[in-house]
mmCIF file of C-alpha atoms in Angstrom:
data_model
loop_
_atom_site.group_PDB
_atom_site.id
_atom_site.type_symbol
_atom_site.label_atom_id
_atom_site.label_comp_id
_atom_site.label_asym_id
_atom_site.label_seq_id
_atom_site.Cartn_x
_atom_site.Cartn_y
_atom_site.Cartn_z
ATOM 1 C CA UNK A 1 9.463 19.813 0.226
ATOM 2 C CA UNK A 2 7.758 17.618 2.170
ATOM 3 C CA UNK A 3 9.380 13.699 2.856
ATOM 4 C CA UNK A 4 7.231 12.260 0.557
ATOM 5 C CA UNK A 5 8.101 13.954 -2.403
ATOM 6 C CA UNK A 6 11.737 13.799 -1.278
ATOM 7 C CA UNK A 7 11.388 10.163 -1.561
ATOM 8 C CA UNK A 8 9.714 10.279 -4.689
ATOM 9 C CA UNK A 9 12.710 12.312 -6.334
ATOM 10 C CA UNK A 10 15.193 9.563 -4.675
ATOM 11 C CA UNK A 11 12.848 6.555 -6.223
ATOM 12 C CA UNK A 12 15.337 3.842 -6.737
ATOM 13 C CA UNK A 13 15.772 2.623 -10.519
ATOM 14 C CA UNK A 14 17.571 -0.747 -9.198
ATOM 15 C CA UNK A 15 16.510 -3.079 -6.126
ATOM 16 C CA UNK A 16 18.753 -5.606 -4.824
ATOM 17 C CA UNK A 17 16.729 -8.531 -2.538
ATOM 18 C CA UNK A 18 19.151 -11.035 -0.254
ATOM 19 C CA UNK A 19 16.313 -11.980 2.183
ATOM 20 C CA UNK A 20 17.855 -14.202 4.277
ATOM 21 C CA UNK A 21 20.866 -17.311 4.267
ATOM 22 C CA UNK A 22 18.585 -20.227 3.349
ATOM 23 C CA UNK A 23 20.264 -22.649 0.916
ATOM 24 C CA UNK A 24 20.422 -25.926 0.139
ATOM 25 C CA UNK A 25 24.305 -25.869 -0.816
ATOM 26 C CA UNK A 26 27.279 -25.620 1.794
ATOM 27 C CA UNK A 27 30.749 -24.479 -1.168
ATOM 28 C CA UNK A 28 33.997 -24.884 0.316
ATOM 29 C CA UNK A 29 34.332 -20.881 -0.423
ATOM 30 C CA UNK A 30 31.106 -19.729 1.238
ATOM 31 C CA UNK A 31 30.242 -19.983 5.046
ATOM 32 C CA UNK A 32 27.134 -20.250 6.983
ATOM 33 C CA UNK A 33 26.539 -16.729 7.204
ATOM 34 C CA UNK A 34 25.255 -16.763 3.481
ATOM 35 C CA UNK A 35 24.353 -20.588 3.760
ATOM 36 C CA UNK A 36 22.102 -22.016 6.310
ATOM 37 C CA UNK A 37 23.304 -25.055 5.201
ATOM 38 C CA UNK A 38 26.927 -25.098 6.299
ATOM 39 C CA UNK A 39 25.886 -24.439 9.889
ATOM 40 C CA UNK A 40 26.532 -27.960 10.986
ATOM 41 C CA UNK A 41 30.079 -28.413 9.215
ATOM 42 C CA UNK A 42 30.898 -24.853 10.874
ATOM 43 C CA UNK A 43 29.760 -26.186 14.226
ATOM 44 C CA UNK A 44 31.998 -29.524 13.804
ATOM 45 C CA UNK A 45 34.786 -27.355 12.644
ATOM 46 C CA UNK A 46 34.039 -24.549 15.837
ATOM 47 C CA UNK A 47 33.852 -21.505 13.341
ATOM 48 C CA UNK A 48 29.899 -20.952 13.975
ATOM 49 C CA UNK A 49 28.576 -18.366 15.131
ATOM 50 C CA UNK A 50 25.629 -18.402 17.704
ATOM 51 C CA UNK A 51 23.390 -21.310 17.515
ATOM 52 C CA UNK A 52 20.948 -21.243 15.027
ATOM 53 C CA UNK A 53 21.229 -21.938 11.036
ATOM 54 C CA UNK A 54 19.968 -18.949 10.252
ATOM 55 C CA UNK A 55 21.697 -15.745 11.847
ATOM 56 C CA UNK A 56 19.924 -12.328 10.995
ATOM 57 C CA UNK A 57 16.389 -11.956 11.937
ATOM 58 C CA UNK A 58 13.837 -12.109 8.576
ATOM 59 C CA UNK A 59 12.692 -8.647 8.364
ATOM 60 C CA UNK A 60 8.537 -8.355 7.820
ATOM 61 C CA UNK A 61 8.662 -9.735 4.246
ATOM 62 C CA UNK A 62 5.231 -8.449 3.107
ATOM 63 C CA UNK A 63 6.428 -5.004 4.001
ATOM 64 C CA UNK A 64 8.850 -5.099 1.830
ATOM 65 C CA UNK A 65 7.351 -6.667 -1.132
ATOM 66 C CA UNK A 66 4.637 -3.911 -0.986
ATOM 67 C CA UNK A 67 7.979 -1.059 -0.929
ATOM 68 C CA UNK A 68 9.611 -3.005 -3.530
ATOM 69 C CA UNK A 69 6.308 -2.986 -5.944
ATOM 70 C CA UNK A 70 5.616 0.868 -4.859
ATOM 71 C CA UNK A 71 8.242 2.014 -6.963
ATOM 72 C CA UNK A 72 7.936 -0.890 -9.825
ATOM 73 C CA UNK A 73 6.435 1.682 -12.537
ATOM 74 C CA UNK A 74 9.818 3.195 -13.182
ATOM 75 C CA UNK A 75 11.745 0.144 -11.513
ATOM 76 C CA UNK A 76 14.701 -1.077 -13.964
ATOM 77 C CA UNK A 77 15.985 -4.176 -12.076
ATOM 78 C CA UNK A 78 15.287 -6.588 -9.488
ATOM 79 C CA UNK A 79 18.239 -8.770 -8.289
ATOM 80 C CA UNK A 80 18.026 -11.666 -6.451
ATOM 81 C CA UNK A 81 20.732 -13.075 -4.326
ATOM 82 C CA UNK A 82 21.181 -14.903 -1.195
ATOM 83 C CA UNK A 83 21.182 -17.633 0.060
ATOM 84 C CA UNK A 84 19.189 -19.429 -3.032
ATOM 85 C CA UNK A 85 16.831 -17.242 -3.984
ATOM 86 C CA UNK A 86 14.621 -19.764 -5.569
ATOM 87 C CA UNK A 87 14.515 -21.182 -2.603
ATOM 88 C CA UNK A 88 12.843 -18.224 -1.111
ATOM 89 C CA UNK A 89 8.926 -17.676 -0.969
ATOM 90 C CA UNK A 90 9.354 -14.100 -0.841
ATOM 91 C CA UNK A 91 10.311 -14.378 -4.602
ATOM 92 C CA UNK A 92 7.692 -15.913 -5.719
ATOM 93 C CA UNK A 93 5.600 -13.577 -4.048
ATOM 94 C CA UNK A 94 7.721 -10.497 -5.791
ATOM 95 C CA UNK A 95 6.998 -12.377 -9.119
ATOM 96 C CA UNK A 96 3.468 -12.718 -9.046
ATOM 97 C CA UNK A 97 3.060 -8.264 -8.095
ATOM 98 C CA UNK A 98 5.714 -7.393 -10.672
ATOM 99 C CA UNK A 99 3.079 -9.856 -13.005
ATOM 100 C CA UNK A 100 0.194 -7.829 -11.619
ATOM 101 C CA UNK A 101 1.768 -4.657 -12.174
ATOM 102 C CA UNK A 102 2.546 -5.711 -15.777
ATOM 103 C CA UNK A 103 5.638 -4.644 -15.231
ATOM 104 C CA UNK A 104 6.599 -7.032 -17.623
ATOM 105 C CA UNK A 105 9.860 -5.067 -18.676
ATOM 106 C CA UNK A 106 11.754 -4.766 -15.373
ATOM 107 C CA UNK A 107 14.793 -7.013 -15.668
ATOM 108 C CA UNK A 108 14.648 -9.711 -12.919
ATOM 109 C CA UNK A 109 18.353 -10.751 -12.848
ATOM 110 C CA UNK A 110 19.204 -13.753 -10.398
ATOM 111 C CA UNK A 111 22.672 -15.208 -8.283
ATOM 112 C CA UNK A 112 21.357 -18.704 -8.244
ATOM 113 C CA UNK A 113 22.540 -22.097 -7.903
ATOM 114 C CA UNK A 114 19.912 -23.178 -9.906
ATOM 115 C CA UNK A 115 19.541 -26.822 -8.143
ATOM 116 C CA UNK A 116 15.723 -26.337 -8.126
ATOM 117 C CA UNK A 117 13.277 -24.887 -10.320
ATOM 118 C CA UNK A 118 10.047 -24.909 -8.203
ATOM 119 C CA UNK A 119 8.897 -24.586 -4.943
ATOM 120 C CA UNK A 120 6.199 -25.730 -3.484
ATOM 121 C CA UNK A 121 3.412 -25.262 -5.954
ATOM 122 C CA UNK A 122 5.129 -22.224 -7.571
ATOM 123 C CA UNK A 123 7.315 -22.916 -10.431
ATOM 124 C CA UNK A 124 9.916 -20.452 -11.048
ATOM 125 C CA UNK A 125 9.855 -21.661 -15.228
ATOM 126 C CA UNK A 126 6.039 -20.267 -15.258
ATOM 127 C CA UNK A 127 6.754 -16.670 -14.492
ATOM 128 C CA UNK A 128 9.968 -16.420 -16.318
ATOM 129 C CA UNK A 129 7.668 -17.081 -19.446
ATOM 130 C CA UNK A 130 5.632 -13.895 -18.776
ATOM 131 C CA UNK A 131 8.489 -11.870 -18.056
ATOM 132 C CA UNK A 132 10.285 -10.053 -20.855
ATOM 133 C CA UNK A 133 13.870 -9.793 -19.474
ATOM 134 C CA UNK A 134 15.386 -12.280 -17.314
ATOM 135 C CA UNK A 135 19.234 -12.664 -16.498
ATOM 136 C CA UNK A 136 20.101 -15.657 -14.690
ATOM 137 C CA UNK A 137 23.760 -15.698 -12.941
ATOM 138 C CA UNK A 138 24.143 -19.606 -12.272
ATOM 139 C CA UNK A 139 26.861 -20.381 -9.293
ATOM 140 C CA UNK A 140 29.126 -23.292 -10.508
ATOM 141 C CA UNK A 141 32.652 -23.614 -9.704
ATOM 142 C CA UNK A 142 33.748 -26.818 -11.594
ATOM 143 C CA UNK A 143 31.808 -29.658 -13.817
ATOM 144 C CA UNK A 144 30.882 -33.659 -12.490
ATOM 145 C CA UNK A 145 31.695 -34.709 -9.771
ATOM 146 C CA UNK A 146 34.612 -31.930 -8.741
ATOM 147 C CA UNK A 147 31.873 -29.535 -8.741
ATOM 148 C CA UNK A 148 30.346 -31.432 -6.879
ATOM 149 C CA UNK A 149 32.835 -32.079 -4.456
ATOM 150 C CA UNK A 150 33.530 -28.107 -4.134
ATOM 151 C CA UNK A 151 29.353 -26.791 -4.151
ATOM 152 C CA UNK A 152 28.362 -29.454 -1.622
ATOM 153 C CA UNK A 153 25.113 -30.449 -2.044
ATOM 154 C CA UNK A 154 25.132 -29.965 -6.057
ATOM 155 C CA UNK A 155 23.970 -32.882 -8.555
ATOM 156 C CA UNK A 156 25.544 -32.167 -11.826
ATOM 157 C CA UNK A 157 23.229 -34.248 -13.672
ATOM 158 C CA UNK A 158 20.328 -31.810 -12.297
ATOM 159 C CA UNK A 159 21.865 -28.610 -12.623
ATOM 160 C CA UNK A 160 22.472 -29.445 -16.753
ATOM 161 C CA UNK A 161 18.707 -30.757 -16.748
ATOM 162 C CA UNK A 162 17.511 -27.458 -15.699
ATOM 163 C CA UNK A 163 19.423 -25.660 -17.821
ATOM 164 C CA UNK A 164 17.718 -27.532 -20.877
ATOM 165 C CA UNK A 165 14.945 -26.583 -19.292
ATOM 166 C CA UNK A 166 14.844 -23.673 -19.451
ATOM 167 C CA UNK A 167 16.304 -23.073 -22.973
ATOM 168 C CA UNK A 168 13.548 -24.895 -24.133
ATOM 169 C CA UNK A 169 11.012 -23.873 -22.174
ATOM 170 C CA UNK A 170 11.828 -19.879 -21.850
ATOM 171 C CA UNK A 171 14.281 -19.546 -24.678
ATOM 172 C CA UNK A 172 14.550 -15.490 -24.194
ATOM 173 C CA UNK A 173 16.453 -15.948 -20.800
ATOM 174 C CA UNK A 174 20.045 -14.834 -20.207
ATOM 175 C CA UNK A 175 22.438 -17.591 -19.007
ATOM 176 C CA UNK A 176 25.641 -16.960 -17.912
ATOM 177 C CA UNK A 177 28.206 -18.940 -15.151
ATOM 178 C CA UNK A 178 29.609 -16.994 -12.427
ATOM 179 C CA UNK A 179 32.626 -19.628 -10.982
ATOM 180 C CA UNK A 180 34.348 -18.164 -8.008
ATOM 181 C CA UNK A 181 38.032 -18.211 -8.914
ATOM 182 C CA UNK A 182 39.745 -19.830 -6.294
ATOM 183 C CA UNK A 183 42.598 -22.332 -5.366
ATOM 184 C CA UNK A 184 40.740 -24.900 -6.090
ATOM 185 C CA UNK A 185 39.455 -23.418 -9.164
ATOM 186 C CA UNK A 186 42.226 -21.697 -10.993
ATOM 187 C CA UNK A 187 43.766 -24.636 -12.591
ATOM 188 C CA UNK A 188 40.279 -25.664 -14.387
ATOM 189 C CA UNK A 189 38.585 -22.480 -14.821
ATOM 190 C CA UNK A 190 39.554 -22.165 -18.602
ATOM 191 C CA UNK A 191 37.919 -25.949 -18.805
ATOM 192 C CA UNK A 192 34.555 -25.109 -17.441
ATOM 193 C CA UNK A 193 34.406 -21.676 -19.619
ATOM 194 C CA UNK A 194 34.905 -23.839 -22.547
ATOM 195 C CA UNK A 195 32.333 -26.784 -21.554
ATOM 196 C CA UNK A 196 29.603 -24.597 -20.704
ATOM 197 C CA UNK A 197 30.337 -22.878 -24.321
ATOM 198 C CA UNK A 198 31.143 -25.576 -26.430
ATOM 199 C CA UNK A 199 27.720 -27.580 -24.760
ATOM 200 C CA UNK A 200 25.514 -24.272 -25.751
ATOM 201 C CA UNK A 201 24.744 -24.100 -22.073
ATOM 202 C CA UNK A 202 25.740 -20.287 -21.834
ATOM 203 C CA UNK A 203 23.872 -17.551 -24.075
ATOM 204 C CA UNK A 204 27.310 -16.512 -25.691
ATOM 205 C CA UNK A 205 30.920 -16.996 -25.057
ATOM 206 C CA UNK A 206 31.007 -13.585 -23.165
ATOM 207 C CA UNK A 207 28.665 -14.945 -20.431
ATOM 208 C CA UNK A 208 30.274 -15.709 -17.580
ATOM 209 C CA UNK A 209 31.214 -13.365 -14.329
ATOM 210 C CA UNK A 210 34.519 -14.053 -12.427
ATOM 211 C CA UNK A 211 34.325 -13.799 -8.999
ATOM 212 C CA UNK A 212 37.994 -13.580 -7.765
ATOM 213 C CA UNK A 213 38.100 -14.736 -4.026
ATOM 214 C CA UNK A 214 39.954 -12.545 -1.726
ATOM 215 C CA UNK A 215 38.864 -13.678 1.665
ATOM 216 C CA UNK A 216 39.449 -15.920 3.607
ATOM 217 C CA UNK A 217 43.210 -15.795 2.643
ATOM 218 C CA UNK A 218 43.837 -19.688 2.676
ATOM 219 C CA UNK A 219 42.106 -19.970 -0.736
ATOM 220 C CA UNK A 220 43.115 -17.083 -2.394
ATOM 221 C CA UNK A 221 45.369 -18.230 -5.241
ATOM 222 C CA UNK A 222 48.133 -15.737 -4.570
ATOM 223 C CA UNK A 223 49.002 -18.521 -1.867
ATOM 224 C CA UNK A 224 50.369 -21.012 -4.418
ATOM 225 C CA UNK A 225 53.768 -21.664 -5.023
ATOM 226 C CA UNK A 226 56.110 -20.043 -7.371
ATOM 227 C CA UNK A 227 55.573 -23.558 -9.751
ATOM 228 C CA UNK A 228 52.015 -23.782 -9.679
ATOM 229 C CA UNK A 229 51.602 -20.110 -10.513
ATOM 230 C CA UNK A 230 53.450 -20.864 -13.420
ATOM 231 C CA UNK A 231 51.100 -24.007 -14.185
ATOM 232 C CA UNK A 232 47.564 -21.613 -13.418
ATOM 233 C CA UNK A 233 49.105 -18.371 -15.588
ATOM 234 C CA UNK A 234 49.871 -20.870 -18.773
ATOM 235 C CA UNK A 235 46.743 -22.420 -18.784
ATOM 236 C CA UNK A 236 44.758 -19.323 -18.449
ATOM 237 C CA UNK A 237 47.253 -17.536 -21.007
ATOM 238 C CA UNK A 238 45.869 -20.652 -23.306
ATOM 239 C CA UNK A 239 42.559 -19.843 -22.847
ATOM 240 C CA UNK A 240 43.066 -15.948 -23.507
ATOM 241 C CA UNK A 241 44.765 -17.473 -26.935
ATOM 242 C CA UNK A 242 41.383 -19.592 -27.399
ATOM 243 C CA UNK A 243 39.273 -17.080 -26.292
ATOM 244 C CA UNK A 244 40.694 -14.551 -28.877
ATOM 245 C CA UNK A 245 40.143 -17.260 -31.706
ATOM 246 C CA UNK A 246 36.545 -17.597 -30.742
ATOM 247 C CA UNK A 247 35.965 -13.961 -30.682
ATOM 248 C CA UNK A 248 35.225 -13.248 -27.265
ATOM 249 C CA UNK A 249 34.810 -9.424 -26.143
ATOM 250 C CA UNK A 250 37.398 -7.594 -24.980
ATOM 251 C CA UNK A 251 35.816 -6.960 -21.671
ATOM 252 C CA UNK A 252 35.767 -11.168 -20.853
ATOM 253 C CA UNK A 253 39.302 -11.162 -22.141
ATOM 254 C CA UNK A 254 40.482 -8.546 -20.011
ATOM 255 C CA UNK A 255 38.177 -10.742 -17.113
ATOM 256 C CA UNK A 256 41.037 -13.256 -17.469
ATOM 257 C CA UNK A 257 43.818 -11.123 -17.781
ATOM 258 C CA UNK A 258 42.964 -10.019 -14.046
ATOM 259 C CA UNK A 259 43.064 -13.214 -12.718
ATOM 260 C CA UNK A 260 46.816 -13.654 -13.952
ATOM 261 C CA UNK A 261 47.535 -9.939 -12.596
ATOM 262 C CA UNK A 262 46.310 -11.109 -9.473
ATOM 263 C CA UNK A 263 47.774 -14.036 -9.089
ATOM 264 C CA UNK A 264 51.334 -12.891 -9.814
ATOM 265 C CA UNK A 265 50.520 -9.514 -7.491
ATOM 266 C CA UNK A 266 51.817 -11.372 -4.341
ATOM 267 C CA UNK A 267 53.354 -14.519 -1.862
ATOM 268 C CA UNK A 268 50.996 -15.363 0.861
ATOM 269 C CA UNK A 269 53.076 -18.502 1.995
ATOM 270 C CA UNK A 270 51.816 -18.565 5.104
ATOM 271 C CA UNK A 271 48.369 -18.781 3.773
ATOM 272 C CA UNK A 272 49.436 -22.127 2.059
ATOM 273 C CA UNK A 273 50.294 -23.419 5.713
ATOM 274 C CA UNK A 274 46.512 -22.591 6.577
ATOM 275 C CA UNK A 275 45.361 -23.832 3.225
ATOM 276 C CA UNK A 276 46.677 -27.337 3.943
ATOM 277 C CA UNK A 277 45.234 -27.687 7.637
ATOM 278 C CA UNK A 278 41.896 -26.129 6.592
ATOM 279 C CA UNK A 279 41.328 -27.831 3.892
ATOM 280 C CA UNK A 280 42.548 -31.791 5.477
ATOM 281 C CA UNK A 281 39.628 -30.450 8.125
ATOM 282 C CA UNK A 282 36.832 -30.063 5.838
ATOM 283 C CA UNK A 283 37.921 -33.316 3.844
ATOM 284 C CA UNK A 284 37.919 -34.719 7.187
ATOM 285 C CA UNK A 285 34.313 -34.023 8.536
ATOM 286 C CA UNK A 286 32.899 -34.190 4.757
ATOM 287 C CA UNK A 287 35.041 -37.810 4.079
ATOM 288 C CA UNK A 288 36.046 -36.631 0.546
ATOM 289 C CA UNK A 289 40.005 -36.187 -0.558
ATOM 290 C CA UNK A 290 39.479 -32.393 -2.378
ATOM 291 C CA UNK A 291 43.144 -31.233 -3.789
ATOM 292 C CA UNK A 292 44.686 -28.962 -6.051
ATOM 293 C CA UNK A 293 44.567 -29.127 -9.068
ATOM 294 C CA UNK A 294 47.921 -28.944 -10.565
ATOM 295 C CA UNK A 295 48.749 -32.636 -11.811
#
């Protein structure tokens, strides 16, 4: 056979895009290698690396776009990550072929922070309307001005404005929250789930994605002492109790039951050590006073 046809056999069903760092948010969790924004806190803090905001080379972008599209009449997903992907021209440009194509079908499903809705003269709101299936992961880690505090760069008050946006404008897209669970998070996860339900911001109680944070050590939450483990498994061990009452699958159930599983699976005391000076550096160089929450 010859390599064409090879490739043909192998067509992808699923594409995954993360076209470069570029975002407008610098999290406590993240680091500028996915966020061209934290490049001058990880200079102050001597944890850059090289000199620029924006470490791996943009590959030819219109090249790609074409690849992408040349397999988009039996192409089941597009995911967009980053970085902020609606940050990113090349998305746009994806958009408007997938349009062209009338691949209208082909689930465009997003990792966003969702600060911004348009870019430039593109608005993302206009193609989402002429696009059948669209799943929208939104980053947020706490609510006001905690999640604030721990996304850097987030306004609150915009993030909930674009949500109504969009269920009013584009009704037919998924929403769902994907909060990284970490240290600083653990204590006030069950909160958020229940906000972002009981506000109708979320398409169902099932939508939200847990991202438990493993690395870097000094915010995983199996660094927490013996007594605030204790404070983190109750509350979540309420919310499994609340969840169950509301009817929530078992599969976001069993989400939750990890996170206690996890949390109990180990000490990392020395991690707390590194947790404390880490995190009085980054208050330090951002002048905020970010804690845990356990009180």
């Amino acid at each position: 056979a010859s390599m064409e046809s090879t490739l043909d056999y192998f067509k992808p069903t699923q594409i995954t895009l993360i076209t470069n760092e570029t975002c407008n948010l610098k999290c406590r969790t993240c680091w500028h290698g996915a966020s061209s924004s934290w490049f001058e806190d990880a200079k102050a803090l001597k944890t850059n690396f090289g000199d620029k905001a924006i470490i791996k080379a943009t590959i030819n972008n219109s090249n790609l776009i074409d690849e992408v599209i040349a397999y988009s009449d039996e192409l089941e997903e597009i995911y967009f990550a980053g970085g902020e992907p609606l940050l990113m021209e090349e998305h746009y440009e994806l958009l408007e072929r997938v349009i062209e194509q009338q691949s209208f079908s082909t689930r465009i499903r997003y990792n966003t922070n969702l600060s911004i809705l348009k870019l430039k003269d593109k608005s993302a709101i206009a193609y989402w309307k002429q696009l059948k299936n669209v799943h929208l992961s939104i980053s947020v880690d706490d609510k006001e001005e905690r999640g604030e505090v721990i996304r850097k760069g987030l306004r609150w008050s915009r993030l909930i404005e674009n949500i109504r946006t969009i269920q009013k404008e584009c009704p037919h897209v998924v929403l769902e929250i994907a909060p990284t669970v970490s240290v600083y998070t653990v204590f006030s996860i069950a909160e958020l789930h229940r906000y972002f339900y009981q506000q109708e911001l979320i398409s169902s109680l099932d939508a939200i994605y847990l991202n438990l944070l493993e690395r870097p050590n000094y915010y995983n939450i199996q660094l927490l002492t013996i007594e605030d483990k204790a404070i983190a498994k109750k509350r979540l061990e309420n919310h499994i109790d609340w969840l169950k009452n509301n009817g929530a699958s078992k599969k976001t159930i069993e989400e939750f039951k990890s996170i206690i599983t996890y949390l109990l699976a180990k000490n990392d005391e020395k991690a707390l050590a590194l947790f404390k000076v880490k995190n009085k550096e980054i208050n330090g160089i951002r002048n905020e006073s970010l804690r845990l929450l356990t009180l």
